[in-house]
Short mmCIF file of C-alpha atoms in Angstrom, two decimals:
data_model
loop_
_atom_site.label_atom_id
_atom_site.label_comp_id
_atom_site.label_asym_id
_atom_site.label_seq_id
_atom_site.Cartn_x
_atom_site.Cartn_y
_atom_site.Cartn_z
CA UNK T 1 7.99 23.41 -6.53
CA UNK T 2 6.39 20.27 -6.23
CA UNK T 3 6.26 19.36 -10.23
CA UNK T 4 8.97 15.98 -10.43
CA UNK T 5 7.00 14.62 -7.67
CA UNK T 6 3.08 15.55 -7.93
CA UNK T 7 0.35 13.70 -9.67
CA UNK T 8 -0.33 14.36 -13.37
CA UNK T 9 -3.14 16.81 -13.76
CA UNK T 10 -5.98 16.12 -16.01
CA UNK T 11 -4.57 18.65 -18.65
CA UNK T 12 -1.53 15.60 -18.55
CA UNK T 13 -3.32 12.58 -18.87
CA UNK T 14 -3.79 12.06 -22.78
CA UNK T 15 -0.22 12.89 -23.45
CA UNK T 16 0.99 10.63 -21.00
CA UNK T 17 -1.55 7.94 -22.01
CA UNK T 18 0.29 8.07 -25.11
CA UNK T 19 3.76 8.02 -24.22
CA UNK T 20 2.59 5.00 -21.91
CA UNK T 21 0.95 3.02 -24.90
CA UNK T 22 4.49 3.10 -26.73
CA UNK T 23 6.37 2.26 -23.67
CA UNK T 24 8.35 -0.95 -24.84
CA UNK T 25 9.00 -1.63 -21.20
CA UNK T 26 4.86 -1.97 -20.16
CA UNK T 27 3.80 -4.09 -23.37
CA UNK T 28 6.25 -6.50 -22.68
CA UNK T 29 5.09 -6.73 -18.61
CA UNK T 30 1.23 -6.88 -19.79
CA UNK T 31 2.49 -9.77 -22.62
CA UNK T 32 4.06 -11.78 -20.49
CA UNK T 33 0.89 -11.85 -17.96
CA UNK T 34 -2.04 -11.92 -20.26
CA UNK T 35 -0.13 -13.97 -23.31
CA UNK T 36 2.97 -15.59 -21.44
CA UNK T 37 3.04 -18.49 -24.06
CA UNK T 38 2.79 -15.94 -27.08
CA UNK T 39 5.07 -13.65 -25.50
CA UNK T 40 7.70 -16.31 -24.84
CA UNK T 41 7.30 -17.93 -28.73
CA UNK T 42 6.65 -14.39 -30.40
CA UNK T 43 7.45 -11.43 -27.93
CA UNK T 44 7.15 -8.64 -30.58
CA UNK T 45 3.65 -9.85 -32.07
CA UNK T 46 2.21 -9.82 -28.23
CA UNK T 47 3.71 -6.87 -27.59
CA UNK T 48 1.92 -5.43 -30.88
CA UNK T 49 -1.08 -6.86 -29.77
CA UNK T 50 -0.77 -5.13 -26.22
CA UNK T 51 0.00 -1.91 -27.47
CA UNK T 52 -2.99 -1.92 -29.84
CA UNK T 53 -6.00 -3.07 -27.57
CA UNK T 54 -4.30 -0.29 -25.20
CA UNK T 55 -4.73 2.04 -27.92
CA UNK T 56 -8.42 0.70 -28.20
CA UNK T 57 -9.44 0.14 -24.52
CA UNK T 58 -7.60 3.69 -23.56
CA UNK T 59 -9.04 6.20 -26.09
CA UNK T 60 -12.41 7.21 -23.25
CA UNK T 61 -9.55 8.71 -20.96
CA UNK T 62 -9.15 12.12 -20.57
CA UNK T 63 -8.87 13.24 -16.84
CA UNK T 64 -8.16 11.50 -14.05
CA UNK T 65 -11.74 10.99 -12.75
CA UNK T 66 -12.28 8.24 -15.83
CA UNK T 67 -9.39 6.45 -14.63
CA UNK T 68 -10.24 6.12 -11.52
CA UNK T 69 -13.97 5.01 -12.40
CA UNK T 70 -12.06 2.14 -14.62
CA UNK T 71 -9.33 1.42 -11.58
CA UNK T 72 -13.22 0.97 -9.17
CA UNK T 73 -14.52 -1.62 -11.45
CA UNK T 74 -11.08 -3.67 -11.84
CA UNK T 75 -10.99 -3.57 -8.19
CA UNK T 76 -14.25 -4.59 -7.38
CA UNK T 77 -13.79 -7.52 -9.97
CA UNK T 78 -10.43 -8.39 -7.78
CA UNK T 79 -12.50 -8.64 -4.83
CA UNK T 80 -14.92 -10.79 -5.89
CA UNK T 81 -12.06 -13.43 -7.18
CA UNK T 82 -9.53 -12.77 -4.51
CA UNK T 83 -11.12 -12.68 -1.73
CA UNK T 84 -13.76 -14.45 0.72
CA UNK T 85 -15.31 -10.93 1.44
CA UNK T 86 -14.20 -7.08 1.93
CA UNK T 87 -15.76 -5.10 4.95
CA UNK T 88 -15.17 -1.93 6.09
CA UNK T 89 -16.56 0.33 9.02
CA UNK T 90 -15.16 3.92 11.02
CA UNK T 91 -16.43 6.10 8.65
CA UNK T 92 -18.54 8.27 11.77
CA UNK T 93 -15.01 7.63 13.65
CA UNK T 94 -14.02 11.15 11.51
CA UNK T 95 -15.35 14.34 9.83
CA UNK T 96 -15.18 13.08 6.01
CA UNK T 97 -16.18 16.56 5.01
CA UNK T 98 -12.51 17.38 6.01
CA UNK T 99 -9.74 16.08 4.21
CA UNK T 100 -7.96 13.88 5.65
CA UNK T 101 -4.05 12.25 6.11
CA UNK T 102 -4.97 8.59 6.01
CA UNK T 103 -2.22 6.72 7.67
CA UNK T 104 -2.62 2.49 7.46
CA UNK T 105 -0.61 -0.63 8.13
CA UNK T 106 0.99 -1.88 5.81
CA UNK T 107 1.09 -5.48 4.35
CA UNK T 108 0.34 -5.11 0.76
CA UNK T 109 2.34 -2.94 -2.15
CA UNK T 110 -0.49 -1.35 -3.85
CA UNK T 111 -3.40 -3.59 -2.62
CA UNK T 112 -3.40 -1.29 1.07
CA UNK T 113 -4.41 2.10 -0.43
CA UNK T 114 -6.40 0.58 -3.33
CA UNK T 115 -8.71 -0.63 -0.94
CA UNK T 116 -8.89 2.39 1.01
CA UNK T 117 -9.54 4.05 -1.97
CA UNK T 118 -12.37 1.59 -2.43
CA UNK T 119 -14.22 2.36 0.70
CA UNK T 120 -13.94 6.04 0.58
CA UNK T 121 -15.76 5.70 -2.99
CA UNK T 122 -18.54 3.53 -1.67
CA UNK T 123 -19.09 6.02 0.75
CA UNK T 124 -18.90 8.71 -1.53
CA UNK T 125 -15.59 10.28 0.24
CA UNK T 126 -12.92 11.50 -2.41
CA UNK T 127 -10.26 9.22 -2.94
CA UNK T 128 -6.93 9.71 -2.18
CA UNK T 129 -3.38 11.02 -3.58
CA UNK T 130 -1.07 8.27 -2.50
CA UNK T 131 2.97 8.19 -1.35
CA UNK T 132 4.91 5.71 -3.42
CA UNK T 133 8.32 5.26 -2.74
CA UNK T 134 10.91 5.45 -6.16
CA UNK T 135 12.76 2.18 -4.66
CA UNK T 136 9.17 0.74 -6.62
CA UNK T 137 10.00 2.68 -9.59
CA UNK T 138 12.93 1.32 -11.17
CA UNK T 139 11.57 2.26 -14.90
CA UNK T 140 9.99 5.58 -16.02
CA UNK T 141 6.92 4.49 -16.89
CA UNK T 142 6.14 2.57 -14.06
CA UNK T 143 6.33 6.47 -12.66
CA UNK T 144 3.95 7.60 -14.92
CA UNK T 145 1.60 4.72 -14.38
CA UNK T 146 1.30 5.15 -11.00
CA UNK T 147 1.46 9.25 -11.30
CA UNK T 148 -1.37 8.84 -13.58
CA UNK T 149 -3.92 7.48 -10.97
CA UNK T 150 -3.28 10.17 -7.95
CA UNK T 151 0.27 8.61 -6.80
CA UNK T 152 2.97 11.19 -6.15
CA UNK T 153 6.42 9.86 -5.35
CA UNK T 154 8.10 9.51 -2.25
CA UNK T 155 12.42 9.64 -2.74
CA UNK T 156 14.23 7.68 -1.34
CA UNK T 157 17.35 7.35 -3.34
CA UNK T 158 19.12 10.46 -3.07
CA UNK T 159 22.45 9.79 -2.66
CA UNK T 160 23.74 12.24 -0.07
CA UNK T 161 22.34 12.95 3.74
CA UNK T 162 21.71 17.03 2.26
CA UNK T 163 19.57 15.52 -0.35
CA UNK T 164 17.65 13.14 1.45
CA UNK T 165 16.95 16.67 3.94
CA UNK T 166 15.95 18.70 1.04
CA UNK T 167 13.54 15.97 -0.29
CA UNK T 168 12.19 15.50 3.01
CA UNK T 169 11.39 18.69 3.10
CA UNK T 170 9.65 19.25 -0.22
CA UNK T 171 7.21 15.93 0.74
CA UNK T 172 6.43 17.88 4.02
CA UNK T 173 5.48 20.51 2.48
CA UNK T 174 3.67 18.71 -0.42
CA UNK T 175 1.33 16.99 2.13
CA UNK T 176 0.62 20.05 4.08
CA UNK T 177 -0.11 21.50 1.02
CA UNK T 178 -1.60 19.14 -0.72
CA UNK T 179 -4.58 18.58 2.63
CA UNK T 180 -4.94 21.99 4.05
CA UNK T 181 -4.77 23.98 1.14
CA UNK T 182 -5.74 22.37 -1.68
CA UNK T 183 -8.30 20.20 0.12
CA UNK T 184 -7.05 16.59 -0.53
CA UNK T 185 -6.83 13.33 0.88
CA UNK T 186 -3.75 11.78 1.11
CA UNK T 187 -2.89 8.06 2.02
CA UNK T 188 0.64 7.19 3.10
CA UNK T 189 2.32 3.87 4.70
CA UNK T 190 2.93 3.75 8.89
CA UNK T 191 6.78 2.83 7.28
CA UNK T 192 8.89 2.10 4.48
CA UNK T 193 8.45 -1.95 3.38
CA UNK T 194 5.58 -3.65 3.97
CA UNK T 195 5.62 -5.28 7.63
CA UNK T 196 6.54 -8.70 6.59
CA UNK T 197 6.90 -10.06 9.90
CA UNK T 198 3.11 -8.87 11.27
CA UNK T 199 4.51 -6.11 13.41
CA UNK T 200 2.55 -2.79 12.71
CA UNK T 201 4.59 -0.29 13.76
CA UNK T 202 4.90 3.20 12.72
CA UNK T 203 8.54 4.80 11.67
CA UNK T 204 8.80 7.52 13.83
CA UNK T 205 11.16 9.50 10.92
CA UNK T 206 7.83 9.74 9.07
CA UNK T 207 6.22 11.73 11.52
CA UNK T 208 9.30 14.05 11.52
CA UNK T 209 9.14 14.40 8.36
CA UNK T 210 5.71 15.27 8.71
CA UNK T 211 6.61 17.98 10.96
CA UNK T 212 9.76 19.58 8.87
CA UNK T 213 7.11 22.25 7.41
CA UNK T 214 5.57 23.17 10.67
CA UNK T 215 6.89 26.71 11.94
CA UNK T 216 8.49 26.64 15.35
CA UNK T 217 6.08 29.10 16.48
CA UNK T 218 3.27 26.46 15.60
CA UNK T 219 2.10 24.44 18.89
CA UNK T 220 1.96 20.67 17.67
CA UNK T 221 -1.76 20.06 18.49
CA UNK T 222 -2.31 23.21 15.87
CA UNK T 223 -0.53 21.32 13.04
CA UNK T 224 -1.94 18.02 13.96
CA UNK T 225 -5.13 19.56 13.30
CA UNK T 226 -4.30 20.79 10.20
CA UNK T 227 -2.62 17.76 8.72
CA UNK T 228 -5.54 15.97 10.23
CA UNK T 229 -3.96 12.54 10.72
CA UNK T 230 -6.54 9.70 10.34
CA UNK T 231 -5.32 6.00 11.15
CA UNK T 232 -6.82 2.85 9.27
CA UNK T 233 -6.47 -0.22 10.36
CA UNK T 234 -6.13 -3.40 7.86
CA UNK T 235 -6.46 -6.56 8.22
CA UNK T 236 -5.88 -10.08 5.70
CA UNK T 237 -7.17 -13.22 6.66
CA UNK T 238 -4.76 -14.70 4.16
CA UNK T 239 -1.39 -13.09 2.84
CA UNK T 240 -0.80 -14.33 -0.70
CA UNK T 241 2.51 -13.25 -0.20
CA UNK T 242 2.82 -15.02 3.10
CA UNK T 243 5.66 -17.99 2.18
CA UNK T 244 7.88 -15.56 0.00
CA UNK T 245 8.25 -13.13 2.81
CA UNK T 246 8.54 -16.02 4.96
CA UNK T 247 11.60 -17.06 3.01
CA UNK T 248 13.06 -13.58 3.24
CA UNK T 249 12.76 -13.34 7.24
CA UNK T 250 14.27 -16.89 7.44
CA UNK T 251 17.26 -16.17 5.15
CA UNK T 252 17.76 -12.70 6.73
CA UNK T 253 17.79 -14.32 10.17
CA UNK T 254 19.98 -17.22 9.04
CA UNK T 255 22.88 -14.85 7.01
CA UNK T 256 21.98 -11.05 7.93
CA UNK T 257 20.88 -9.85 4.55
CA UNK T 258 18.04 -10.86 1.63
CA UNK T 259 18.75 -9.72 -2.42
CA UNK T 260 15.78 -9.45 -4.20
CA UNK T 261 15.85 -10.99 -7.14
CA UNK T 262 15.25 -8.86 -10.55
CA UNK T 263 11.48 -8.29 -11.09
CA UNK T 264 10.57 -9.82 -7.16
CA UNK T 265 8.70 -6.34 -6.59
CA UNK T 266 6.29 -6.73 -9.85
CA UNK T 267 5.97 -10.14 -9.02
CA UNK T 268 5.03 -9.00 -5.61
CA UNK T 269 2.49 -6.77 -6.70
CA UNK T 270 0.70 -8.99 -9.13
CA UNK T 271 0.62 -12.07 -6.18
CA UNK T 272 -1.07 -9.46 -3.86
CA UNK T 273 -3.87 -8.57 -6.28
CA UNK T 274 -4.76 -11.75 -7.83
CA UNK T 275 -3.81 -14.26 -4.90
CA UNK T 276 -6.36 -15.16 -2.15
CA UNK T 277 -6.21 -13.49 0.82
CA UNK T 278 -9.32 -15.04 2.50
CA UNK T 279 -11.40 -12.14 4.67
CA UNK T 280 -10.55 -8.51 4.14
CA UNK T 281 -11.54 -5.22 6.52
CA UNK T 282 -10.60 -2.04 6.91
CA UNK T 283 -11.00 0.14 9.93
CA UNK T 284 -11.10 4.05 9.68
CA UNK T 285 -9.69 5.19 13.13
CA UNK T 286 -9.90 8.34 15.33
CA UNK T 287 -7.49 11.30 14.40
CA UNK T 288 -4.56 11.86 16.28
CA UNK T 289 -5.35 15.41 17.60
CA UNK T 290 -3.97 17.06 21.01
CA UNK T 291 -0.72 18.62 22.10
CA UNK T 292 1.98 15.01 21.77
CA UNK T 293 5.51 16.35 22.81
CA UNK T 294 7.32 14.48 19.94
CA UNK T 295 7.57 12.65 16.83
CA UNK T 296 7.72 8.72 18.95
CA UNK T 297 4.39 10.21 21.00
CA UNK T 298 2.59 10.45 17.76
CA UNK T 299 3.84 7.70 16.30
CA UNK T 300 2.71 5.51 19.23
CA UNK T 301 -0.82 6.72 19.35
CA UNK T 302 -1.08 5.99 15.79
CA UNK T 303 0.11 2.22 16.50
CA UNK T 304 -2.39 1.99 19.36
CA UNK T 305 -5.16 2.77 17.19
CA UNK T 306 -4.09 0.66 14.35
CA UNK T 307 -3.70 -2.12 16.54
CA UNK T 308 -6.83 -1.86 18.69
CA UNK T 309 -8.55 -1.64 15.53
CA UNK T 310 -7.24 -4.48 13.82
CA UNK T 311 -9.89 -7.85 12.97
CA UNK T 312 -8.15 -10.81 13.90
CA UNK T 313 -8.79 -14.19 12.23
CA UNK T 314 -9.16 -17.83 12.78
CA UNK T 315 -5.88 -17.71 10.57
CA UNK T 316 -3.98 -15.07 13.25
CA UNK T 317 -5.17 -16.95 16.53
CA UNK T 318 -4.38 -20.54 15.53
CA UNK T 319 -0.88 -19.43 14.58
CA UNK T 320 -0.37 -17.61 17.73
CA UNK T 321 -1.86 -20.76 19.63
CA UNK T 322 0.28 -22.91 17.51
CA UNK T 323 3.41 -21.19 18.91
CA UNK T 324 2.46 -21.19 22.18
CA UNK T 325 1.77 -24.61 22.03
CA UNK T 326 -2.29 -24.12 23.21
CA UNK T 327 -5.04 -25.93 21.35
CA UNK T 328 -6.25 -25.35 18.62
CA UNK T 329 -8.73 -25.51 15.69
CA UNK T 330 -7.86 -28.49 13.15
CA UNK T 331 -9.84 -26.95 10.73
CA UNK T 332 -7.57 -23.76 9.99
CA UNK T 333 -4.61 -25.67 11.12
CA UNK T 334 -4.54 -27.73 7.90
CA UNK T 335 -5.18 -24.41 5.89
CA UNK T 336 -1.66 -23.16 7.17
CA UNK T 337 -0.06 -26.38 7.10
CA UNK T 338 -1.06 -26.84 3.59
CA UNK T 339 0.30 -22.84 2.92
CA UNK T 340 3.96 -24.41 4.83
CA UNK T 341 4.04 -27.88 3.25
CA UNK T 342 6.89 -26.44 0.69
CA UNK T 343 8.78 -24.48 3.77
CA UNK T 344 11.77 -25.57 5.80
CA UNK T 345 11.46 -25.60 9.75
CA UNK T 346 12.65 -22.35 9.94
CA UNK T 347 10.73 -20.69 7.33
CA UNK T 348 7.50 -22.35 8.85
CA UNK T 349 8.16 -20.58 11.98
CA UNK T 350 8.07 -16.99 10.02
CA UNK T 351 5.13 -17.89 8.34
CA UNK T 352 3.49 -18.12 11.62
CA UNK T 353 5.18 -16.08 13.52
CA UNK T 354 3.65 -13.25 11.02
CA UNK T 355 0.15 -14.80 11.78
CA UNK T 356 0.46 -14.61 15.46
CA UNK T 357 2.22 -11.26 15.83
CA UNK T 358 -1.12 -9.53 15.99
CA UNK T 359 -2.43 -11.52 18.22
CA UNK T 360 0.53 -10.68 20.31
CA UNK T 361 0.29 -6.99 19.79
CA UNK T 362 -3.20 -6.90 20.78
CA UNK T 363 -2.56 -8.85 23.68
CA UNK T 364 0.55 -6.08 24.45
CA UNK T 365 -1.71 -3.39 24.45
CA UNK T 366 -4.09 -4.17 27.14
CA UNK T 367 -1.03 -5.13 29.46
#
């Protein structure tokens, strides 16, 4: 039932580690970013060379537990050269004997639910099975990859309204499933795209979807429970994406529309691990439990705790104050002017306006 979308199992993971070492398509990416000056002179010798230190480094993995020990030490490496500090706090906020629908922000392609992951394994919590959309997964073994460490895929390119229905169902039933039967966490985005502009606001079709499994007969607050919906809250002092999607929101405001460019995605993804991003923290909410008449009623209770919950930084409140045209620290000032000095007027404003939106939506909520 759930098979073309699920993780792989343990049973899986040598077999696909193999079809993965031969993959043409993931020797060239990991060539071109550990050996781009080989790669570009001799791409077949550094793709030989990638596939065989795979082969070597590889060869410990049998289940997915060992990956995810190896994925724990890359990313605690990451931290310590991306970032000025990760923090994270909420854990008494829920029962983390109960598994648990974690449902964040989201700023970051993979970075977001990797660093969930993180805190729930310093706090000895099991770490999640996470939604990734197949818009991300324009070659088959980038599916596997990501299949391979606890991702199961979310569809979004059926080509007909019945099909989109029918796949909506099958993921609502997967993550009901998937928490309150076979007793596992499960970490999906408040919305398709990452919020590029700084607003945090949660697609109220995901909640339906959420709720396409639950019998008629079943009162809300009963399934609620049972899905056991746990916001998190996170929170970048520094976006290394920050002037690319600040580019985006200025040409989609100047001529409608914004084509990505071939490979932006991957390029994406690799500027969100490795670039700086300053502060990091993560805040585990309280679950959205109680008797909500709808789909927008849930949604918005999940965006007040994600906002309320969100760590603001000198980086958020000088760009709000910058806008506004209030004073401001010099200091941090020059950090974002340096981050614009390549940016048009108009593309400056984005950048900052994606700073200060927080700051905004904070200041929203205690209207």
């Amino acid at each position: 039932m759930f098979d073309d979308i699920r993780p792989y199992r343990d049973d899986e993971v040598v077999d696909v580690i193999e079809k993965l070492i031969n993959e043409k398509g993931l020797q060239a990416s990991i060539a071109s970013l550990k050996m781009p000056r080989l790669y570009q002179v001799f791409p077949s010798l550094a793709c030989t060379i990638v596939k065989w230190s795979l082969k070597i480094r590889v060869q410990k993995f049998h289940n997915i537990e060992q990956i995810q020990i190896e994925v724990a030490k890359y990313l605690h490496h990451l931290i310590k050269s991306s970032t000025a500090g990760f923090s994270f706090s909420g854990m008494d906020n829920f029962d983390n004997t109960k598994p648990a629908l974690f449902i964040s922000n989201h700023r970051d392609i993979v970075l977001d639910v990797a660093l969930v992951n993180l805190a729930l394994y310093k706090s000895g919590i099991s770490t999640v099975e996470a939604a990734v959309g197949d818009n991300l997964l324009d070659q088959p073994w980038v599916a596997d990859l990501m299949r391979i460490n606890k991702s199961f895929i979310v569809k979004r390119s059926e080509d007909t309204k019945r099909a989109m229905l029918t796949a909506s169902k099958q993921l609502s039933a997967y993550i009901h499933d998937t928490v309150s039967n076979r007793q596992q966490n499960i970490w999906i985005a408040q919305r398709e795209g990452r919020a590029k502009d700084g607003i945090d606001k949660t697609n109220s079709a995901l909640i339906s979807m959420l709720l396409l499994n639950k019998d008629k007969q079943t009162p809300i607050a009963d399934y609620l429970a049972e899905i056991n919906i746990v916001p998190v809250s996170i929170s970048y002092e520094f976006d290394p994406c920050d002037t690319d999607k600040a580019i985006e929101l200025a040409e989609k405001e100047a001529t409608g529309s914004y084509q990505k460019k071939a490979g932006e995605d991957l390029r994406s993804i690799t500027q969100g691990l490795v670039g700086q991003k300053g502060r990091v923290h993560i805040e585990f909410c309280q679950p959205i439990q109680g008797d909500y008449c709808d789909s927008k009623a849930i949604a918005a209770a999940i965006d007040k705790e994600i906002i309320s919950h969100y760590k603001l930084y000198d980086s958020n409140l000088v760009a709000h104050a910058k806008l506004n045209n209030l004073s401001i620290n010099d200091t941090v000032l020059k950090l974002l002017n340096k981050r614009m000095e390549n940016l048009s007027t108009a593309q400056q404003h984005w950048l900052l306006t994606m700073y200060a939106n927080p700051v905004t939506a904070k200041q929203n909520l205690q209207l």
